[in-house]
Coordinates of C-alpha atoms in Angstrom, one line a residue:
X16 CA -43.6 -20.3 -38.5
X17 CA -44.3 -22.0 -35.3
X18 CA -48.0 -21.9 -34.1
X19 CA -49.6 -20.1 -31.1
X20 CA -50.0 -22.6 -28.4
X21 CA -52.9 -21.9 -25.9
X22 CA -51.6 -20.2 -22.2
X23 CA -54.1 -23.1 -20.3
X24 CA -51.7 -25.8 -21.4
X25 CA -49.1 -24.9 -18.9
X26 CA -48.2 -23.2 -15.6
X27 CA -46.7 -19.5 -15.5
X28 CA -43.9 -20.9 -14.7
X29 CA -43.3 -22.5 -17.8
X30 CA -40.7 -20.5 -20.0
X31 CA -41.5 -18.7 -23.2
X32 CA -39.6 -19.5 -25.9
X33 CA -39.5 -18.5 -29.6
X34 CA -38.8 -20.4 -32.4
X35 CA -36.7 -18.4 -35.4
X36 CA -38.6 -17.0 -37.0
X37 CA -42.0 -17.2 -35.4
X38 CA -42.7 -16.5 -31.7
X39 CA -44.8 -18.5 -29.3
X40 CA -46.6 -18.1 -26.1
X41 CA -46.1 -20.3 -23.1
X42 CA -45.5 -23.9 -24.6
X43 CA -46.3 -27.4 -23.2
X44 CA -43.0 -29.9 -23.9
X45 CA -45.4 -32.6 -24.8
X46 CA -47.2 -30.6 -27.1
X47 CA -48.1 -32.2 -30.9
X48 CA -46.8 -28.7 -32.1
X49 CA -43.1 -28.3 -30.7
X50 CA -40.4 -29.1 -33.4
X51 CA -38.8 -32.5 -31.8
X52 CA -43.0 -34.2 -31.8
X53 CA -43.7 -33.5 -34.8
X54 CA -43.5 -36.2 -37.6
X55 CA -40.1 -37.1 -38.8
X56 CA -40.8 -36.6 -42.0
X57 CA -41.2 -33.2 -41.4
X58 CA -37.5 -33.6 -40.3
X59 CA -36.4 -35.1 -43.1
X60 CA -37.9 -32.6 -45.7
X61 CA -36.4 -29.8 -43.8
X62 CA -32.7 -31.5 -44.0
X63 CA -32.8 -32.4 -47.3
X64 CA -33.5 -28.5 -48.2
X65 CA -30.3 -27.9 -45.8
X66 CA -28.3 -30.8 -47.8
X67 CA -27.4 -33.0 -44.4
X68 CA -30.4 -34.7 -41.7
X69 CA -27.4 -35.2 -39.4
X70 CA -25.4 -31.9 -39.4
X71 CA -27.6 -29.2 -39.5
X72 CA -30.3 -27.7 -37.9
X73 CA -33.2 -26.9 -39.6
X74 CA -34.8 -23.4 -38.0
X75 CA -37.3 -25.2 -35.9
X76 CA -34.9 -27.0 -34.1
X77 CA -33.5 -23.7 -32.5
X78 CA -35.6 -22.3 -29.5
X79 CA -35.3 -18.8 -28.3
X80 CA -36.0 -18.7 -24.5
X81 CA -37.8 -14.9 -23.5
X82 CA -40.2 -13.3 -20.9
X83 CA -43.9 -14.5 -21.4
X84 CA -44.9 -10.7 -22.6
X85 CA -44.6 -7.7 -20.9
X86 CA -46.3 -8.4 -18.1
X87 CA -44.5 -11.8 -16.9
X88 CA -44.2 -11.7 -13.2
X89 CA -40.5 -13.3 -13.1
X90 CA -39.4 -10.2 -15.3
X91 CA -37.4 -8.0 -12.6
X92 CA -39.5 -4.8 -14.1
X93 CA -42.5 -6.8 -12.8
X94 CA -41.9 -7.8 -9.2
X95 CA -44.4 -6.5 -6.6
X96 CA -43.2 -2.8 -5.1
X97 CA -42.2 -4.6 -2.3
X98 CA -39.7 -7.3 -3.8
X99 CA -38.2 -4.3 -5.9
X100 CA -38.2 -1.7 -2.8
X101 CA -36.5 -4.8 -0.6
X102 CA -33.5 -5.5 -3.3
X103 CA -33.3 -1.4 -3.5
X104 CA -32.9 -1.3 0.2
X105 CA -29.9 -3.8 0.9
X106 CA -28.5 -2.7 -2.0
X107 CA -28.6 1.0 -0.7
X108 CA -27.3 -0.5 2.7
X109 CA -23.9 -2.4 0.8
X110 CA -23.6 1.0 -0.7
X111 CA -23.7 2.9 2.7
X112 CA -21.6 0.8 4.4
X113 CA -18.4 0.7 2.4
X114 CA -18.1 4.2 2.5
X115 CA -18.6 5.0 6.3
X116 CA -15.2 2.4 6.2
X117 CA -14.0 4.9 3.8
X118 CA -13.9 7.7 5.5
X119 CA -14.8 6.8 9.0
X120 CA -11.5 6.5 10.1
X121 CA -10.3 10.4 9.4
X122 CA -10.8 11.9 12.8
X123 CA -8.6 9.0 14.2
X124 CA -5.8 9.4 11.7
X125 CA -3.6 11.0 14.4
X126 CA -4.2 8.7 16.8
X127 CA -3.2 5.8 14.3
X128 CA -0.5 8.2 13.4
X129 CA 1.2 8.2 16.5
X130 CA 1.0 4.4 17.5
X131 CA 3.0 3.9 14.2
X132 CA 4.6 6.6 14.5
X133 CA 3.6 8.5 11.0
X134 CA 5.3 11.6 10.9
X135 CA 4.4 12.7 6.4
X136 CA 1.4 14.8 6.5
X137 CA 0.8 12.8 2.8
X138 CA 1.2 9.2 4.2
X139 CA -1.5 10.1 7.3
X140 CA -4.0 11.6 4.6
X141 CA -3.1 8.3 2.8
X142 CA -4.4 5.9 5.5
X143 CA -7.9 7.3 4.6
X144 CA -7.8 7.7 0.7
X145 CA -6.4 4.5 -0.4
X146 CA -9.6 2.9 0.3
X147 CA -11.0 5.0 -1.9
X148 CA -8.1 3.8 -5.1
X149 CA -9.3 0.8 -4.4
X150 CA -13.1 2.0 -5.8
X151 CA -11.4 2.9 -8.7
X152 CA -9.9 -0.4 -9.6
X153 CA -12.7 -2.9 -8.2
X154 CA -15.8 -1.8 -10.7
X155 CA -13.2 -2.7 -13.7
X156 CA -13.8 -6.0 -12.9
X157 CA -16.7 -6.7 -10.5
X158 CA -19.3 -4.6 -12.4
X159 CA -18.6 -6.3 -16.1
X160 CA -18.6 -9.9 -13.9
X161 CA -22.4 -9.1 -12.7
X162 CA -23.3 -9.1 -16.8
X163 CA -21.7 -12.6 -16.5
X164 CA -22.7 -14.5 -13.3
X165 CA -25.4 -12.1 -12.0
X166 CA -25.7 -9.0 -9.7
X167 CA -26.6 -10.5 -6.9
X168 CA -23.5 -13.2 -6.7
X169 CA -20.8 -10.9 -7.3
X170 CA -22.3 -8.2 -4.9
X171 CA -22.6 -10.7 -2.3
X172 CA -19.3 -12.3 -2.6
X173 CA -17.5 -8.7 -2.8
X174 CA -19.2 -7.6 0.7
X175 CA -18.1 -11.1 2.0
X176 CA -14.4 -10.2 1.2
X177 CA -14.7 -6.3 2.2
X178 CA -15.9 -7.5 5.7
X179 CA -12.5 -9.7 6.1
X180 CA -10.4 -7.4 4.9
X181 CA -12.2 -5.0 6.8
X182 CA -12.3 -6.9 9.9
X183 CA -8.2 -7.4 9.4
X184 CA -7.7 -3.7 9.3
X185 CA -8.5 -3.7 13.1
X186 CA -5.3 -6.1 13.7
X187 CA -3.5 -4.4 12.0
X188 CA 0.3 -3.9 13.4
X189 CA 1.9 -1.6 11.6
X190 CA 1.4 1.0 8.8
X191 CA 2.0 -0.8 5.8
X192 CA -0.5 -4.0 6.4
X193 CA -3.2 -1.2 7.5
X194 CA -2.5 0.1 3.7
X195 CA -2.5 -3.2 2.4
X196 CA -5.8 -4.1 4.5
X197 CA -7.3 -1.5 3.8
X198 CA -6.8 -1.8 -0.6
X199 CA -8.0 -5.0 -0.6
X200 CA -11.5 -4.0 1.8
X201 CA -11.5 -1.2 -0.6
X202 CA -12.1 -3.7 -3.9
X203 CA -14.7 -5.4 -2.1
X204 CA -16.4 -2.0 -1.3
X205 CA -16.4 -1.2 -4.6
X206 CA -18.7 -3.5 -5.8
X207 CA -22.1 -1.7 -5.3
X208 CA -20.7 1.6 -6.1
X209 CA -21.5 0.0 -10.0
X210 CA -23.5 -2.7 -9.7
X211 CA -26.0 -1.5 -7.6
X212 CA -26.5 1.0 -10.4
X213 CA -27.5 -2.4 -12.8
X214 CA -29.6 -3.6 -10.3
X215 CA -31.6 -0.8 -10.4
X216 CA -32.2 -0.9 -13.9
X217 CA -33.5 -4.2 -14.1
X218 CA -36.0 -3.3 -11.8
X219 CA -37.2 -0.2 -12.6
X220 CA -38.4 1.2 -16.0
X221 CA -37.4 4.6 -16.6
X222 CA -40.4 6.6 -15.4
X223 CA -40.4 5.4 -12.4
X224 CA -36.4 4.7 -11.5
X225 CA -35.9 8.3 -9.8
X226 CA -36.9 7.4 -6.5
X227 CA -34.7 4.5 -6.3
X228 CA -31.5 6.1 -7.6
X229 CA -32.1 9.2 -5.3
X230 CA -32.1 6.6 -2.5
X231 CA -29.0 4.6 -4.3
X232 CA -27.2 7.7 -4.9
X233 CA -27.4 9.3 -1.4
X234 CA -25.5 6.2 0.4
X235 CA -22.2 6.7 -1.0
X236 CA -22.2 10.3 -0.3
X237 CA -23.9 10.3 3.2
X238 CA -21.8 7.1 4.6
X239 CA -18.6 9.4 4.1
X240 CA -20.6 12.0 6.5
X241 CA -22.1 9.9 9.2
X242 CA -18.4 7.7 9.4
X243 CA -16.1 10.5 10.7
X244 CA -19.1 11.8 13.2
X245 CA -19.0 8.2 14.5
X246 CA -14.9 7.6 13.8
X247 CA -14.7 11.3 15.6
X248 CA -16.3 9.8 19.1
X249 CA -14.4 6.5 18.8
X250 CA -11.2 7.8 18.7
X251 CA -11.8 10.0 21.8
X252 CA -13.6 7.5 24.2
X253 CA -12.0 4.6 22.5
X254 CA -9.4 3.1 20.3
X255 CA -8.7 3.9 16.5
X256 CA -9.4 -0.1 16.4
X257 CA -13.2 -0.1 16.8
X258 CA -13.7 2.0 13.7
X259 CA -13.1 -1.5 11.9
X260 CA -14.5 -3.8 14.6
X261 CA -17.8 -1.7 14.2
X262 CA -18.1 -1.1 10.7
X263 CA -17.4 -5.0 10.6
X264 CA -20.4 -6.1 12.7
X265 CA -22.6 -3.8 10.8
X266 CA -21.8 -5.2 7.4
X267 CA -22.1 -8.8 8.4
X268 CA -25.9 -7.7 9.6
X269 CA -26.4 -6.6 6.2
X270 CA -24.6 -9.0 4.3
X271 CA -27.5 -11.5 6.6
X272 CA -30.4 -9.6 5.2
X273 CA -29.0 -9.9 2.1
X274 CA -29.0 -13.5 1.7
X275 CA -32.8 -13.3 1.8
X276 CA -33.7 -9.9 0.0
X277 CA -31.8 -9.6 -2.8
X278 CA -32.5 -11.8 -5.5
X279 CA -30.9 -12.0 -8.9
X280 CA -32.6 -8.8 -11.1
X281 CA -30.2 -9.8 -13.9
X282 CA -32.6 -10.5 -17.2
X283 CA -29.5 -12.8 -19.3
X284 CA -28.6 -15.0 -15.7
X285 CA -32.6 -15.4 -15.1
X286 CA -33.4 -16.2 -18.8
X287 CA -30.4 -18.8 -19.0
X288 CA -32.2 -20.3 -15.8
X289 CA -35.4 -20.5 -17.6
X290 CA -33.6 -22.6 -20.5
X291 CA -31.8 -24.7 -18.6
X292 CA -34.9 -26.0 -16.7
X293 CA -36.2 -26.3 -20.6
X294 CA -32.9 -28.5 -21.0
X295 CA -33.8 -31.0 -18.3
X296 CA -37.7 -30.7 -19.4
X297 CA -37.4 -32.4 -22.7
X298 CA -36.8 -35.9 -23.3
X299 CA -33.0 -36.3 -23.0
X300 CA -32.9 -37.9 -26.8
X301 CA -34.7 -35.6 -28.3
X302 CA -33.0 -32.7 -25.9
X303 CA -29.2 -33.4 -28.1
X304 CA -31.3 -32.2 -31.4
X305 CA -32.5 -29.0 -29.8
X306 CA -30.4 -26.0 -29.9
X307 CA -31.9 -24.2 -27.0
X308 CA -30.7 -20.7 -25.8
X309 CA -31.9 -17.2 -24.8
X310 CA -32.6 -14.3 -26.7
X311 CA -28.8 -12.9 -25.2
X312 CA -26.9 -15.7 -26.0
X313 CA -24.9 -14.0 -28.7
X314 CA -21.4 -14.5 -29.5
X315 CA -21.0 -11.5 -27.1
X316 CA -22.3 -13.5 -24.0
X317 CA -19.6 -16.1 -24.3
X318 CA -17.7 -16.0 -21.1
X319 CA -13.8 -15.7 -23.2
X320 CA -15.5 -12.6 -25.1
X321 CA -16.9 -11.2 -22.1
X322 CA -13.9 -11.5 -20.0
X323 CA -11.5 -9.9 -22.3
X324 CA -14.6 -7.2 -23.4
X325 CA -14.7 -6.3 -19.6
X326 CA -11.7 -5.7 -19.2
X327 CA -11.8 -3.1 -21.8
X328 CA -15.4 -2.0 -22.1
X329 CA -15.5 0.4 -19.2
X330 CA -11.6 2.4 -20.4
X331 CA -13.6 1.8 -24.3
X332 CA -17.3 3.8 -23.5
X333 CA -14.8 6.9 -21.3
X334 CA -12.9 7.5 -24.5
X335 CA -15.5 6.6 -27.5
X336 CA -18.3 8.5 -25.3
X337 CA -18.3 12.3 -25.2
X338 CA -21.2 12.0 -22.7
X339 CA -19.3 9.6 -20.1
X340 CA -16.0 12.1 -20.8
X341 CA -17.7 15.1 -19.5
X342 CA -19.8 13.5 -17.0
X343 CA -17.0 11.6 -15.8
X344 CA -14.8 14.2 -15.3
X345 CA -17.5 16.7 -13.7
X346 CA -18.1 13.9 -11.1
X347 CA -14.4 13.0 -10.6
X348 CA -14.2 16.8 -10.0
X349 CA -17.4 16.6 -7.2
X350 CA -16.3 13.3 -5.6
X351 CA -12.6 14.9 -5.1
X352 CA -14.3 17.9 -3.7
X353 CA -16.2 15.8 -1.2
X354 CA -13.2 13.7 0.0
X355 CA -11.0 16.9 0.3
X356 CA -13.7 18.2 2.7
X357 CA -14.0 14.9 4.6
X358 CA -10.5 15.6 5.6
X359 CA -10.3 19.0 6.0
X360 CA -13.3 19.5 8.6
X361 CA -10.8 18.5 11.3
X362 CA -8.5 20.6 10.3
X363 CA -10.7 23.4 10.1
X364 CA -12.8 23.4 13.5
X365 CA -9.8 21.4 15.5
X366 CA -7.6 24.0 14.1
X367 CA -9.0 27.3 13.5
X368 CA -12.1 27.0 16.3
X369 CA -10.2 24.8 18.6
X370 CA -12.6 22.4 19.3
X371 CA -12.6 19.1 20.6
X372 CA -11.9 16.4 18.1
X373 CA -15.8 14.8 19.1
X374 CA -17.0 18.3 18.7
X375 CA -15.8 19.0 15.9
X376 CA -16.7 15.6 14.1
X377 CA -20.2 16.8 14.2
X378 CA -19.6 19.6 11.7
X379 CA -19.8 16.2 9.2
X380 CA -23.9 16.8 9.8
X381 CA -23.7 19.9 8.4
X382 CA -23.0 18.2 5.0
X383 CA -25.2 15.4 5.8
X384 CA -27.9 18.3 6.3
X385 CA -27.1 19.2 2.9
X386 CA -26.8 16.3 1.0
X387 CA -30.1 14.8 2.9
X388 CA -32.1 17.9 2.4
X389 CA -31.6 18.3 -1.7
X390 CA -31.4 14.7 -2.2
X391 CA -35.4 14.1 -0.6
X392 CA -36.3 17.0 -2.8
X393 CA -34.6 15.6 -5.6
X394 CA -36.3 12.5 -5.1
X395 CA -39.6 13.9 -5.6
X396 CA -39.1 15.8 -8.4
X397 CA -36.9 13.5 -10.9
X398 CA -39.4 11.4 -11.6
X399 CA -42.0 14.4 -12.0
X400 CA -39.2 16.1 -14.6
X401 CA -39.0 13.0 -16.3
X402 CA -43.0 12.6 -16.9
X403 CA -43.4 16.3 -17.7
X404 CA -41.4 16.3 -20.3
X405 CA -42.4 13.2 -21.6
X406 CA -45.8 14.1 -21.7
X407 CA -44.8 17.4 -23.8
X408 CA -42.8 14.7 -26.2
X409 CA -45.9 12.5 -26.9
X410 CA -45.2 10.2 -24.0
X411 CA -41.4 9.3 -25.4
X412 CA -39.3 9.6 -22.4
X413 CA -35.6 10.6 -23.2
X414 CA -32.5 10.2 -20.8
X415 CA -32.1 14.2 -21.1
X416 CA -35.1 14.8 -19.5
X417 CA -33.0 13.7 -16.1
X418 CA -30.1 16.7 -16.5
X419 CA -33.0 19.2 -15.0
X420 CA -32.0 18.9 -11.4
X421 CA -28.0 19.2 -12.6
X422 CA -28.4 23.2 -12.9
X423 CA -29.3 23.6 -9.5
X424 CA -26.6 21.5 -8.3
X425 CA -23.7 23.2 -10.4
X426 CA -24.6 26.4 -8.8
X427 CA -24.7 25.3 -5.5
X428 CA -21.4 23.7 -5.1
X429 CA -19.2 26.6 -6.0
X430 CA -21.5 28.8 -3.9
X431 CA -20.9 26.5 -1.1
X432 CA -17.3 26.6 -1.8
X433 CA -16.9 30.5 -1.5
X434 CA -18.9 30.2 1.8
X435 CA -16.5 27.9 3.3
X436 CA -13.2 29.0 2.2
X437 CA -13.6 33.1 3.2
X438 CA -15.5 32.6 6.5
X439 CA -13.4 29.5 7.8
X440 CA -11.7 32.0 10.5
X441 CA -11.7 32.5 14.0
X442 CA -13.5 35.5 13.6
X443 CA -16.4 34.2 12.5
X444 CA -18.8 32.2 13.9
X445 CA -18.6 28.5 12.9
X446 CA -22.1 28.2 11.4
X447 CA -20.9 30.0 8.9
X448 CA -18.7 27.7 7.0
X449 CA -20.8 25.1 8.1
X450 CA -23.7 26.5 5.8
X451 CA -21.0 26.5 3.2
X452 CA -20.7 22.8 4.2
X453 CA -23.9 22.3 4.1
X454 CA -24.4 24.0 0.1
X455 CA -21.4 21.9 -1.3
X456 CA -23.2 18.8 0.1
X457 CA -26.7 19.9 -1.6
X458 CA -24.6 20.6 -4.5
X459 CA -22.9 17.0 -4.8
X460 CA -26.2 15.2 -4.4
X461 CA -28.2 17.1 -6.8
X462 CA -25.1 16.7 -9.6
X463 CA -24.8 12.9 -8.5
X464 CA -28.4 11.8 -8.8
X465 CA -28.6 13.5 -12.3
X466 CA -25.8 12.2 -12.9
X467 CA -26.1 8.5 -12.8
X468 CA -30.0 8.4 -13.4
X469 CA -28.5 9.9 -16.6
X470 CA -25.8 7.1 -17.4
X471 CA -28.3 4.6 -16.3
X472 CA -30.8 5.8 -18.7
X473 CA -28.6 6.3 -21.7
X474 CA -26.5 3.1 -21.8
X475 CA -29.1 0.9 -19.9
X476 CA -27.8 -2.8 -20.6
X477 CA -24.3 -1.2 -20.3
X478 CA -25.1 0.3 -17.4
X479 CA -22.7 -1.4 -14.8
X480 CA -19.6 -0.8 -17.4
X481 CA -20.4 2.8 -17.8
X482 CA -20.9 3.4 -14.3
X483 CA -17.9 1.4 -13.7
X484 CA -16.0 3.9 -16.0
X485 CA -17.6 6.9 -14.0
X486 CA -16.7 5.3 -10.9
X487 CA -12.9 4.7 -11.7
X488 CA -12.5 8.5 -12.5
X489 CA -14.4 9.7 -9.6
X490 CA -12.8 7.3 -7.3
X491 CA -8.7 8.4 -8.6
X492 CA -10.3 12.2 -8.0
X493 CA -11.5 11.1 -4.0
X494 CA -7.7 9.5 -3.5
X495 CA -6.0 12.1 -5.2
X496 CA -7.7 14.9 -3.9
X497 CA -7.2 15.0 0.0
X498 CA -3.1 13.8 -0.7
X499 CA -2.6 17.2 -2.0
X500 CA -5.4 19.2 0.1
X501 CA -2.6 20.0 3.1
X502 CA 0.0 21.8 0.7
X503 CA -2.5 24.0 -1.4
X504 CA -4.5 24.6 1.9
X505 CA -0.8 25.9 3.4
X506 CA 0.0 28.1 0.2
X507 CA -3.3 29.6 -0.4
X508 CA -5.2 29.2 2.3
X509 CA -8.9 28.5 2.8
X510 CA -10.2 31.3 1.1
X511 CA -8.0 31.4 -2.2
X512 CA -7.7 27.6 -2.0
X513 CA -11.3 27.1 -2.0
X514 CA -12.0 29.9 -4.8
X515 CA -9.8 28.2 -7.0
X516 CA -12.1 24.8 -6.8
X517 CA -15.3 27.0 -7.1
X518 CA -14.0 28.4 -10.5
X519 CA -12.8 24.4 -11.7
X520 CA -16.4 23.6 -10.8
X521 CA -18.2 26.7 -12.6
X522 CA -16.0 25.9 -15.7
X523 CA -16.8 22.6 -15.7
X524 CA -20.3 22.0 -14.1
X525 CA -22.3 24.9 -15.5
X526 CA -22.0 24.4 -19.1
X527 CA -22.5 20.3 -18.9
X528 CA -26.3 20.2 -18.4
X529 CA -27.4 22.6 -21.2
X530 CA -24.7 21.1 -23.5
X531 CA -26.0 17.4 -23.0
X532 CA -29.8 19.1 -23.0
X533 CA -29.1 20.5 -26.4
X534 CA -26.5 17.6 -28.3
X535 CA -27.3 14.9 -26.0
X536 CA -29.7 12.8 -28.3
X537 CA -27.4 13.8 -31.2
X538 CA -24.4 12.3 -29.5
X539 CA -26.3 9.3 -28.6
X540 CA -27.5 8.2 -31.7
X541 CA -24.0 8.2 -33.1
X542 CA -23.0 5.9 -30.2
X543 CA -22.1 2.2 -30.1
X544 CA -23.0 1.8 -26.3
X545 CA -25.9 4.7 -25.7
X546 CA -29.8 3.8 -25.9
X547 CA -31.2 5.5 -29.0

């Protein structure tokens, strides 16, 4: 058992390590106590008991790099509020951003329409939504390569290559390298729709990570709302071609502050820095004797195994995790919704209220209204929900206790819904369906805050692969969604079409919070992935 070496012996800085079995504090290289300067005939007795002084390691030649404590102040959990507020803010800002390129370019569809001469209904709703595919497809692999290199690094890189594809999308000359541009800006928009979820994990502990996500969580959701207001006045005083060229000089501001505020949150990437400054620390002889390695350096943290477990991992936790089916499927089914409104507004107050298409791009604050509105609400009380009820289970917080705000939402949305569909007529005043608007985007927000502070909480160091598994569901939903919203709209209407989502989401969305309230923990504790 290695001995407790006094904290006055070294700087902060200095990393922890533990030697198997025993754990020690903050350690000084040249200390009498450390394995390699201790006697050698210590050595030697402990390798004759192994049976070879040259091929094995006895225990005290292994050292386990961790945090100094719980309160080390290079921990992520322990940065100053306004380290942890500055990472939560670019990271909310690469989330916004990709988005607004998402959908920004709706209201100028036609326009793009005719200079290529687009004629398929499908192909023009297209142009918008296969950004969104690309969501689905990016997290697979850029959210399991943040467990590997680090959040920061991949989320950096991906916003480099969204801006260039993004940036290409405005030369583009023809309909099928505006598809292809806009695919491959998709992937790299993709990147904090799941990571961003990770970095806010390793920054915040549970009682105090509401906040945060209700900021995180907003971004995606207004960015599709304040892009086609914008997209709407481009297209009329401008060409389709500034969507991009704007949306491109924004990011690249962003992507600038990011270079200085968001720092690596990653606990495995940090910890391996920590050793190898150990590595180059110790006397270089006596360093090739020393196993040294963090307490994640498993055979799982291997970059082969994590490779060819990433791949997998995400597709694995939707089908081995009842919790990530449901919730994965209820948010597929709200993200659709929202994307099959971003491109039915036009439709809708161009078409039925004849307005003018800058007009009627600002019906997109009406669900901005909404979604802002419940989501500052929501804000305040998640984190009050989760201490209440932690406080009536002796202070044990549970990741149920965030499914609260969920009840509200799955009421909302279909009430919204109803709204819209039977007053979208030119008998009625437009405020009406706009307050329908206005209730599905209140809805979405309150079901996508619980929703992720949820996943976040359950499968915490498996957080960016189960939201990445979220995120490819919700992401097919928002590009499959709007492809087939002109046809049913055609059959049935507004009225009967809408209806018929309002039932899909009562069916689906009113059940899942008391379900996961009651067999949540149950379900948990029988999982491979989920916190117990």
């Amino acid at each position: 058992m290695a001995n407790k070496v006094p904290d006055s012996n070294v700087s902060s800085a200095t990393p922890t390590i533990r030697d198997e079995p025993g754990i020690t504090g903050p350690v000084d290289a040249s200390d009498p106590n450390l394995p390699e300067n201790k006697p050698q005939a210590n050595k030697t007795t402990a390798a004759k008991a192994d049976g070879d002084a040259e091929s094995q390691l006895s225990t005290e030649d292994v050292i386990i790099i961790n945090w100094e404590g719980p309160d080390d102040p290079q921990n992520p959990k322990n940065w100053s509020s306004k380290k942890k507020w500055a990472a939560t803010l670019i990271v909310s800002a690469f989330t916004f951003i990709s988005p607004v390129s998402s959908s920004m370019m709706a209201p100028a569809s036609e326009q793009i329409a005719h200079e290529f001469g687009i004629t398929n209904s499908s192909v023009i709703a297209l142009l918008t939504s296969v950004f969104v595919a690309a969501y689905a497809f990016g997290p697979l692999i850029l959210g399991p390569l943040s467990e590997l290199f680090g959040r920061s690094r991949v989320l950096q890189l991906a916003n480099m290559w969204y801006l260039a594809w993004n940036l290409g999308c405005g030369f583009a000359q023809n309909e099928g390298q505006l598809i292809a541009f806009r695919f491959l800006a998709g992937l790299g928009g993709s990147a904090p729709l799941s990571i961003g979820g990770g970095v806010l994990g390793d920054l915040f502990r549970p009682e105090e990570r509401g906040q945060a996500i209700a900021l995180y969580s907003l971004a995606p959701l207004l960015g599709p709302v304040i892009g086609p207001t914008c997209g709407a006045w481009i297209a009329q005083r401008s060409t389709w071609r500034w969507v991009f060229y704007s949306t491109t000089i924004v990011d690249a501001f962003i992507q600038f502050l990011g270079l200085f505020f968001l720092k690596e949150t990653f606990a495995p990437v940090l910890l391996e820095r920590k050793a190898a400054q150990l590595r180059k620390s110790l006397d270089p002889e006596k360093a090739q004797t020393r196993e040294i390695r963090t307490v994640f350096d498993t055979a799982d943290r291997h970059w082969k195994h994590l490779i060819a477990k990433a791949l997998v991992r995400p597709f694995a936790i939707f089908f081995s995790e009842p919790i990530i089916q449901l919730l994965g499927i209820y948010m597929a089914f709200v993200y659709g919704t929202l994307y099959l409104f971003l491109t039915t507004i036009p439709s809708i107050f161009e078409g039925v209220y004849r307005e003018e298409v800058g007009i009627a791009g600002l019906n997109y604050f009406a669900l901005g209204v909404g979604l802002t509105g419940a989501s500052q609400f929501n804000a305040r009380m998640l984190d009050k929900i989760y201490k209440y009820f932690s406080a009536k289970n002796n202070g044990v917080g549970k990741p149920e206790y965030r499914l609260p705000p969920m009840i509200p939402g799955a009421i909302l949305l279909p009430m919204g819904l109803f709204i819209t569909g039977w007053t979208a007529r030119a008998d009625v005043h437009w405020i009406a369906p706009d307050i329908g608007i206005a209730l599905v985007g209140a809805g979405t927000i309150l079901n996508f805050q619980s929703i992720q502070t949820y996943v976040i909480d359950a499968f915490t160091l498996h957080a960016a692969s189960a939201l990445a598994a979220v995120t490819f569901f919700r992401s097919m939903a928002g590009f499959g969604f709007p492809l087939f919203a002109p046809a049913m709209y055609n059959a049935l209407g507004y009225g009967k079409g809408d209806t018929v989502l309002a039932c899909v989401a009562i069916a689906v969305g009113v059940p899942a919070p008391f379900l996961l309230w009651t067999y949540g923990e149950r379900i948990r504790n029988a999982s491979k992935y989920a916190k117990r």
